[in-house]
PDB file of C-alpha atoms in Angstrom:
ATOM      1  CA  UNK F   1     -53.323   0.490  53.493  1.00 61.00           C
ATOM      2  CA  UNK F   2     -51.060   3.487  54.648  1.00 78.00           C
ATOM      3  CA  UNK F   3     -52.909   6.441  54.826  1.00 92.00           C
ATOM      4  CA  UNK F   4     -52.137  10.462  54.831  1.00 96.00           C
ATOM      5  CA  UNK F   5     -48.942  11.009  56.312  1.00 97.00           C
ATOM      6  CA  UNK F   6     -47.576  14.133  57.426  1.00 98.00           C
ATOM      7  CA  UNK F   7     -43.825  15.359  58.541  1.00 97.00           C
ATOM      8  CA  UNK F   8     -43.062  16.497  60.770  1.00 98.00           C
ATOM      9  CA  UNK F   9     -45.790  16.097  63.391  1.00 96.00           C
ATOM     10  CA  UNK F  10     -44.624  19.361  65.514  1.00 97.00           C
ATOM     11  CA  UNK F  11     -42.216  21.858  64.365  1.00 97.00           C
ATOM     12  CA  UNK F  12     -40.978  24.964  66.715  1.00 98.00           C
ATOM     13  CA  UNK F  13     -39.278  27.613  65.002  1.00 97.00           C
ATOM     14  CA  UNK F  14     -38.191  31.136  65.486  1.00 97.00           C
ATOM     15  CA  UNK F  15     -39.543  33.852  63.569  1.00 97.00           C
ATOM     16  CA  UNK F  16     -38.188  34.998  60.460  1.00 97.00           C
ATOM     17  CA  UNK F  17     -37.069  31.013  59.745  1.00 98.00           C
ATOM     18  CA  UNK F  18     -37.695  28.740  57.028  1.00 98.00           C
ATOM     19  CA  UNK F  19     -40.313  25.665  57.797  1.00 98.00           C
ATOM     20  CA  UNK F  20     -40.889  23.052  55.126  1.00 98.00           C
ATOM     21  CA  UNK F  21     -43.898  20.204  55.378  1.00 98.00           C
ATOM     22  CA  UNK F  22     -44.359  17.311  53.931  1.00 98.00           C
ATOM     23  CA  UNK F  23     -47.322  15.426  53.026  1.00 98.00           C
ATOM     24  CA  UNK F  24     -47.595  11.654  51.369  1.00 97.00           C
ATOM     25  CA  UNK F  25     -51.153  11.386  49.835  1.00 96.00           C
ATOM     26  CA  UNK F  26     -52.866   7.651  49.884  1.00 95.00           C
ATOM     27  CA  UNK F  27     -51.081   6.010  47.004  1.00 93.00           C
ATOM     28  CA  UNK F  28     -53.223   6.884  43.819  1.00 90.00           C
ATOM     29  CA  UNK F  29     -54.895   9.937  44.871  1.00 92.00           C
ATOM     30  CA  UNK F  30     -54.674  12.638  42.306  1.00 91.00           C
ATOM     31  CA  UNK F  31     -56.113  15.425  44.420  1.00 91.00           C
ATOM     32  CA  UNK F  32     -54.065  16.443  47.312  1.00 94.00           C
ATOM     33  CA  UNK F  33     -55.685  19.723  49.621  1.00 94.00           C
ATOM     34  CA  UNK F  34     -53.562  21.659  52.881  1.00 96.00           C
ATOM     35  CA  UNK F  35     -55.737  23.078  55.102  1.00 96.00           C
ATOM     36  CA  UNK F  36     -54.623  24.807  58.106  1.00 96.00           C
ATOM     37  CA  UNK F  37     -56.355  25.502  61.679  1.00 93.00           C
ATOM     38  CA  UNK F  38     -55.289  28.348  63.307  1.00 90.00           C
ATOM     39  CA  UNK F  39     -55.857  28.203  67.356  1.00 80.00           C
ATOM     40  CA  UNK F  40     -59.474  28.627  68.298  1.00 74.00           C
ATOM     41  CA  UNK F  41     -60.673  29.005  64.635  1.00 84.00           C
ATOM     42  CA  UNK F  42     -62.030  27.315  61.906  1.00 88.00           C
ATOM     43  CA  UNK F  43     -60.230  25.165  59.407  1.00 92.00           C
ATOM     44  CA  UNK F  44     -59.252  26.995  56.735  1.00 93.00           C
ATOM     45  CA  UNK F  45     -58.622  25.982  52.924  1.00 93.00           C
ATOM     46  CA  UNK F  46     -54.979  26.860  51.691  1.00 95.00           C
ATOM     47  CA  UNK F  47     -54.853  25.157  48.227  1.00 94.00           C
ATOM     48  CA  UNK F  48     -55.883  22.044  46.043  1.00 92.00           C
ATOM     49  CA  UNK F  49     -53.514  20.070  43.693  1.00 93.00           C
ATOM     50  CA  UNK F  50     -54.497  17.675  40.712  1.00 91.00           C
ATOM     51  CA  UNK F  51     -51.613  15.618  40.443  1.00 92.00           C
ATOM     52  CA  UNK F  52     -48.718  18.091  39.963  1.00 94.00           C
ATOM     53  CA  UNK F  53     -50.724  21.075  39.167  1.00 93.00           C
ATOM     54  CA  UNK F  54     -52.446  23.672  41.216  1.00 93.00           C
ATOM     55  CA  UNK F  55     -55.888  23.506  41.072  1.00 89.00           C
ATOM     56  CA  UNK F  56     -56.699  26.334  43.131  1.00 88.00           C
ATOM     57  CA  UNK F  57     -54.569  28.109  45.651  1.00 91.00           C
ATOM     58  CA  UNK F  58     -57.262  31.208  46.554  1.00 89.00           C
ATOM     59  CA  UNK F  59     -56.785  30.012  50.011  1.00 91.00           C
ATOM     60  CA  UNK F  60     -53.073  31.121  50.465  1.00 94.00           C
ATOM     61  CA  UNK F  61     -52.752  33.258  53.081  1.00 92.00           C
ATOM     62  CA  UNK F  62     -49.550  35.730  51.083  1.00 93.00           C
ATOM     63  CA  UNK F  63     -46.193  34.940  49.352  1.00 94.00           C
ATOM     64  CA  UNK F  64     -44.870  33.914  52.131  1.00 97.00           C
ATOM     65  CA  UNK F  65     -45.997  30.433  51.850  1.00 97.00           C
ATOM     66  CA  UNK F  66     -45.416  28.159  48.830  1.00 97.00           C
ATOM     67  CA  UNK F  67     -46.654  24.767  48.092  1.00 97.00           C
ATOM     68  CA  UNK F  68     -45.447  22.327  45.474  1.00 97.00           C
ATOM     69  CA  UNK F  69     -46.014  18.412  44.406  1.00 96.00           C
ATOM     70  CA  UNK F  70     -43.211  17.482  41.932  1.00 86.00           C
ATOM     71  CA  UNK F  71     -44.189  14.409  40.179  1.00 89.00           C
ATOM     72  CA  UNK F  72     -47.922  14.431  41.481  1.00 86.00           C
ATOM     73  CA  UNK F  73     -46.714  12.170  44.464  1.00 93.00           C
ATOM     74  CA  UNK F  74     -45.635  14.178  47.889  1.00 97.00           C
ATOM     75  CA  UNK F  75     -46.018  17.587  48.570  1.00 98.00           C
ATOM     76  CA  UNK F  76     -44.329  20.535  50.412  1.00 98.00           C
ATOM     77  CA  UNK F  77     -45.497  23.576  51.983  1.00 98.00           C
ATOM     78  CA  UNK F  78     -42.840  26.300  52.786  1.00 98.00           C
ATOM     79  CA  UNK F  79     -43.366  29.195  54.899  1.00 97.00           C
ATOM     80  CA  UNK F  80     -40.471  31.518  54.588  1.00 97.00           C
ATOM     81  CA  UNK F  81     -39.835  33.291  56.401  1.00 97.00           C
ATOM     82  CA  UNK F  82     -42.369  32.521  59.157  1.00 97.00           C
ATOM     83  CA  UNK F  83     -44.062  35.083  61.386  1.00 96.00           C
ATOM     84  CA  UNK F  84     -45.996  34.536  64.393  1.00 96.00           C
ATOM     85  CA  UNK F  85     -49.164  34.307  62.811  1.00 95.00           C
ATOM     86  CA  UNK F  86     -48.351  31.444  61.008  1.00 96.00           C
ATOM     87  CA  UNK F  87     -48.768  28.849  64.154  1.00 97.00           C
ATOM     88  CA  UNK F  88     -51.224  26.692  64.059  1.00 96.00           C
ATOM     89  CA  UNK F  89     -51.957  23.158  62.842  1.00 95.00           C
ATOM     90  CA  UNK F  90     -51.846  22.252  59.044  1.00 97.00           C
ATOM     91  CA  UNK F  91     -53.600  19.398  57.610  1.00 97.00           C
ATOM     92  CA  UNK F  92     -52.978  17.714  54.365  1.00 97.00           C
ATOM     93  CA  UNK F  93     -55.784  15.598  52.596  1.00 95.00           C
ATOM     94  CA  UNK F  94     -56.130  13.492  49.965  1.00 94.00           C
ATOM     95  CA  UNK F  95     -58.895  12.133  47.823  1.00 90.00           C
ATOM     96  CA  UNK F  96     -59.695   9.985  44.578  1.00 84.00           C
ATOM     97  CA  UNK F  97     -62.422  11.527  43.136  1.00 68.00           C
ATOM     98  CA  UNK F  98     -63.521  15.241  42.783  1.00 62.00           C
ATOM     99  CA  UNK F  99     -64.929  16.616  45.452  1.00 54.00           C
ATOM    100  CA  UNK F 100     -68.493  17.079  45.786  1.00 49.00           C
ATOM    101  CA  UNK F 101     -69.049  14.030  43.544  1.00 54.00           C
ATOM    102  CA  UNK F 102     -69.036  11.590  46.307  1.00 52.00           C
ATOM    103  CA  UNK F 103     -65.866  12.143  47.279  1.00 66.00           C
ATOM    104  CA  UNK F 104     -64.172  11.534  50.745  1.00 79.00           C
ATOM    105  CA  UNK F 105     -61.011  13.309  51.818  1.00 88.00           C
ATOM    106  CA  UNK F 106     -58.640  11.631  53.850  1.00 92.00           C
ATOM    107  CA  UNK F 107     -56.616  13.564  56.422  1.00 95.00           C
ATOM    108  CA  UNK F 108     -53.639  13.280  57.510  1.00 96.00           C
ATOM    109  CA  UNK F 109     -52.756  13.594  61.774  1.00 96.00           C
ATOM    110  CA  UNK F 110     -51.216  17.753  60.750  1.00 96.00           C
ATOM    111  CA  UNK F 111     -48.289  19.335  61.580  1.00 97.00           C
ATOM    112  CA  UNK F 112     -48.456  21.329  64.903  1.00 96.00           C
ATOM    113  CA  UNK F 113     -45.928  24.995  63.953  1.00 97.00           C
ATOM    114  CA  UNK F 114     -45.215  26.917  66.390  1.00 97.00           C
ATOM    115  CA  UNK F 115     -43.343  30.102  65.636  1.00 97.00           C
ATOM    116  CA  UNK F 116     -41.726  31.673  68.470  1.00 96.00           C
TER     117      UNK F 116
ATOM    118  CA  UNK B   1     -50.526  16.792  69.163  1.00 42.00           C
ATOM    119  CA  UNK B   2     -53.030  19.447  68.897  1.00 48.00           C
ATOM    120  CA  UNK B   3     -55.494  20.312  71.696  1.00 46.00           C
ATOM    121  CA  UNK B   4     -58.775  20.281  69.938  1.00 48.00           C
ATOM    122  CA  UNK B   5     -61.347  21.438  72.833  1.00 47.00           C
ATOM    123  CA  UNK B   6     -59.920  24.677  73.649  1.00 50.00           C
ATOM    124  CA  UNK B   7     -62.070  27.773  73.025  1.00 62.00           C
ATOM    125  CA  UNK B   8     -64.921  25.513  71.433  1.00 77.00           C
ATOM    126  CA  UNK B   9     -68.418  25.141  72.491  1.00 89.00           C
ATOM    127  CA  UNK B  10     -68.945  21.829  74.402  1.00 92.00           C
ATOM    128  CA  UNK B  11     -71.155  19.381  74.518  1.00 94.00           C
ATOM    129  CA  UNK B  12     -71.078  17.014  77.817  1.00 95.00           C
ATOM    130  CA  UNK B  13     -73.740  13.910  77.667  1.00 96.00           C
ATOM    131  CA  UNK B  14     -73.575  10.667  79.826  1.00 96.00           C
ATOM    132  CA  UNK B  15     -72.138   7.381  78.032  1.00 96.00           C
ATOM    133  CA  UNK B  16     -75.430   5.625  76.782  1.00 96.00           C
ATOM    134  CA  UNK B  17     -77.595   8.575  75.866  1.00 96.00           C
ATOM    135  CA  UNK B  18     -77.919  10.253  72.646  1.00 96.00           C
ATOM    136  CA  UNK B  19     -76.148  13.566  71.500  1.00 96.00           C
ATOM    137  CA  UNK B  20     -77.121  16.127  69.070  1.00 96.00           C
ATOM    138  CA  UNK B  21     -74.495  18.436  67.716  1.00 96.00           C
ATOM    139  CA  UNK B  22     -75.650  21.426  65.203  1.00 94.00           C
ATOM    140  CA  UNK B  23     -74.153  23.768  63.217  1.00 93.00           C
ATOM    141  CA  UNK B  24     -75.618  26.722  61.057  1.00 92.00           C
ATOM    142  CA  UNK B  25     -74.129  27.214  57.539  1.00 89.00           C
ATOM    143  CA  UNK B  26     -74.829  30.547  55.767  1.00 83.00           C
ATOM    144  CA  UNK B  27     -73.995  30.104  51.836  1.00 84.00           C
ATOM    145  CA  UNK B  28     -77.468  29.314  50.385  1.00 83.00           C
ATOM    146  CA  UNK B  29     -75.496  27.946  47.298  1.00 83.00           C
ATOM    147  CA  UNK B  30     -74.013  25.222  49.549  1.00 86.00           C
ATOM    148  CA  UNK B  31     -75.534  21.683  48.550  1.00 85.00           C
ATOM    149  CA  UNK B  32     -73.088  19.151  50.107  1.00 88.00           C
ATOM    150  CA  UNK B  33     -72.445  18.878  53.791  1.00 92.00           C
ATOM    151  CA  UNK B  34     -70.220  16.516  55.504  1.00 93.00           C
ATOM    152  CA  UNK B  35     -69.166  16.024  59.142  1.00 95.00           C
ATOM    153  CA  UNK B  36     -65.840  15.248  60.206  1.00 95.00           C
ATOM    154  CA  UNK B  37     -64.855  14.032  64.001  1.00 96.00           C
ATOM    155  CA  UNK B  38     -61.210  14.701  65.055  1.00 94.00           C
ATOM    156  CA  UNK B  39     -59.904  13.105  67.819  1.00 94.00           C
ATOM    157  CA  UNK B  40     -57.087  14.652  69.660  1.00 90.00           C
ATOM    158  CA  UNK B  41     -53.494  14.444  67.834  1.00 89.00           C
ATOM    159  CA  UNK B  42     -55.290  13.002  64.522  1.00 92.00           C
ATOM    160  CA  UNK B  43     -56.721  14.734  61.740  1.00 94.00           C
ATOM    161  CA  UNK B  44     -60.184  15.042  60.713  1.00 95.00           C
ATOM    162  CA  UNK B  45     -62.187  11.683  59.809  1.00 94.00           C
ATOM    163  CA  UNK B  46     -64.909  11.517  57.668  1.00 93.00           C
ATOM    164  CA  UNK B  47     -68.147  10.346  59.364  1.00 95.00           C
ATOM    165  CA  UNK B  48     -71.165  10.817  57.084  1.00 95.00           C
ATOM    166  CA  UNK B  49     -72.251  13.207  54.384  1.00 93.00           C
ATOM    167  CA  UNK B  50     -75.886  14.547  52.707  1.00 93.00           C
ATOM    168  CA  UNK B  51     -76.668  16.125  49.783  1.00 90.00           C
ATOM    169  CA  UNK B  52     -79.290  18.971  49.777  1.00 90.00           C
ATOM    170  CA  UNK B  53     -81.505  16.732  48.100  1.00 92.00           C
ATOM    171  CA  UNK B  54     -81.994  15.013  50.892  1.00 94.00           C
ATOM    172  CA  UNK B  55     -82.984  15.682  54.787  1.00 96.00           C
ATOM    173  CA  UNK B  56     -82.003  12.963  56.570  1.00 97.00           C
ATOM    174  CA  UNK B  57     -79.388  10.066  55.870  1.00 97.00           C
ATOM    175  CA  UNK B  58     -78.341   7.067  58.363  1.00 97.00           C
ATOM    176  CA  UNK B  59     -75.204   6.041  59.087  1.00 94.00           C
ATOM    177  CA  UNK B  60     -74.051   3.580  61.765  1.00 93.00           C
ATOM    178  CA  UNK B  61     -75.256   5.337  65.312  1.00 96.00           C
ATOM    179  CA  UNK B  62     -75.133   8.669  63.327  1.00 97.00           C
ATOM    180  CA  UNK B  63     -77.830  10.288  61.643  1.00 98.00           C
ATOM    181  CA  UNK B  64     -77.502  13.417  59.735  1.00 97.00           C
ATOM    182  CA  UNK B  65     -80.092  16.171  59.297  1.00 97.00           C
ATOM    183  CA  UNK B  66     -80.542  19.072  56.994  1.00 96.00           C
ATOM    184  CA  UNK B  67     -82.982  22.323  56.990  1.00 94.00           C
ATOM    185  CA  UNK B  68     -82.383  23.994  54.032  1.00 92.00           C
ATOM    186  CA  UNK B  69     -85.004  26.410  55.120  1.00 92.00           C
ATOM    187  CA  UNK B  70     -82.858  27.481  57.924  1.00 92.00           C
ATOM    188  CA  UNK B  71     -79.607  26.508  56.500  1.00 92.00           C
ATOM    189  CA  UNK B  72     -79.078  24.332  59.781  1.00 93.00           C
ATOM    190  CA  UNK B  73     -77.428  20.868  60.076  1.00 94.00           C
ATOM    191  CA  UNK B  74     -77.321  18.802  62.845  1.00 96.00           C
ATOM    192  CA  UNK B  75     -75.484  15.319  63.707  1.00 97.00           C
ATOM    193  CA  UNK B  76     -77.156  12.732  66.120  1.00 97.00           C
ATOM    194  CA  UNK B  77     -75.135   9.961  67.908  1.00 97.00           C
ATOM    195  CA  UNK B  78     -77.118   7.243  69.410  1.00 97.00           C
ATOM    196  CA  UNK B  79     -76.043   5.358  72.276  1.00 97.00           C
ATOM    197  CA  UNK B  80     -72.669   7.452  73.012  1.00 97.00           C
ATOM    198  CA  UNK B  81     -69.679   5.706  73.668  1.00 96.00           C
ATOM    199  CA  UNK B  82     -66.490   6.766  75.096  1.00 95.00           C
ATOM    200  CA  UNK B  83     -64.799   6.693  72.004  1.00 95.00           C
ATOM    201  CA  UNK B  84     -67.176   9.373  70.479  1.00 97.00           C
ATOM    202  CA  UNK B  85     -65.423  12.346  73.034  1.00 96.00           C
ATOM    203  CA  UNK B  86     -64.109  14.256  70.002  1.00 96.00           C
ATOM    204  CA  UNK B  87     -64.546  17.769  68.397  1.00 94.00           C
ATOM    205  CA  UNK B  88     -66.840  17.459  65.636  1.00 96.00           C
ATOM    206  CA  UNK B  89     -67.141  19.536  62.776  1.00 94.00           C
ATOM    207  CA  UNK B  90     -69.515  20.406  59.845  1.00 94.00           C
ATOM    208  CA  UNK B  91     -68.107  21.338  56.398  1.00 93.00           C
ATOM    209  CA  UNK B  92     -69.959  22.716  53.478  1.00 90.00           C
ATOM    210  CA  UNK B  93     -69.600  22.680  49.749  1.00 85.00           C
ATOM    211  CA  UNK B  94     -71.381  23.840  46.742  1.00 74.00           C
ATOM    212  CA  UNK B  95     -71.609  21.444  43.370  1.00 65.00           C
ATOM    213  CA  UNK B  96     -71.426  22.702  40.282  1.00 63.00           C
ATOM    214  CA  UNK B  97     -74.382  21.716  38.130  1.00 61.00           C
ATOM    215  CA  UNK B  98     -72.920  21.885  34.806  1.00 63.00           C
ATOM    216  CA  UNK B  99     -69.162  20.509  35.928  1.00 61.00           C
ATOM    217  CA  UNK B 100     -70.926  17.998  38.835  1.00 59.00           C
ATOM    218  CA  UNK B 101     -67.894  18.921  40.177  1.00 59.00           C
ATOM    219  CA  UNK B 102     -67.446  21.330  43.453  1.00 60.00           C
ATOM    220  CA  UNK B 103     -65.698  23.962  45.002  1.00 64.00           C
ATOM    221  CA  UNK B 104     -62.064  23.384  45.606  1.00 72.00           C
ATOM    222  CA  UNK B 105     -62.152  24.022  49.417  1.00 82.00           C
ATOM    223  CA  UNK B 106     -64.561  22.959  52.014  1.00 87.00           C
ATOM    224  CA  UNK B 107     -65.908  25.480  54.546  1.00 88.00           C
ATOM    225  CA  UNK B 108     -65.299  24.176  57.707  1.00 91.00           C
ATOM    226  CA  UNK B 109     -67.399  25.335  61.107  1.00 90.00           C
ATOM    227  CA  UNK B 110     -65.977  25.746  64.343  1.00 86.00           C
ATOM    228  CA  UNK B 111     -66.308  22.571  65.704  1.00 91.00           C
ATOM    229  CA  UNK B 112     -67.865  21.198  68.734  1.00 94.00           C
ATOM    230  CA  UNK B 113     -66.366  19.307  71.437  1.00 94.00           C
ATOM    231  CA  UNK B 114     -68.646  16.263  72.681  1.00 96.00           C
ATOM    232  CA  UNK B 115     -67.519  15.131  76.015  1.00 95.00           C
ATOM    233  CA  UNK B 116     -68.816  11.617  76.986  1.00 96.00           C
ATOM    234  CA  UNK B 117     -69.240  11.439  81.173  1.00 93.00           C
ATOM    235  CA  UNK B 118     -68.856   7.921  82.422  1.00 89.00           C
TER     236      UNK B 118
END
């Protein structure tokens, strides 16, 4: 069974440009999460989808970030326009059960975003 | 991939020795705890979890201990192997007693870089 896949693995862009990250969760997983780790800091929650609906987007830093999950399958996270402080590793995770109910999150390998 | 070990507390142990990684949490409402292992270039991988109604849980070569009085969590790895070298993160969540669900996002600790010396 394929795990959570993320694309691209690395992205280097200039300040002001737009970048779109993609996440393909494990097939059948309704729950999809985006997390971010800025260098040297903790992994921080960004948002949570249940199927195509945003369950919680309280962790999104600002309105330059837009996440979608059309059709409830893969998800995209767009940053527009990118700023220097957006640099970091963006992780996607998926799960079948609701978090906190013996749920295991399966993480992708992340997208390393560098904004220059 | 990400250089996961930079700017993190580091624990160096000899191969074959036991290692203990510690984590302090601050939210007294947290009642579900997880340890993740992250190898370079990969995402966090689930190791073991524990609920607050327990103070100890054992897996294969790993044991998690929970001390709710002092809000402390530890991960013990027995007979460490080279493949155990990674960054280890603790994470916490709470379980809503009405719905049975948890908060949407896990709260992660800073991580500890475990280095296994040959």
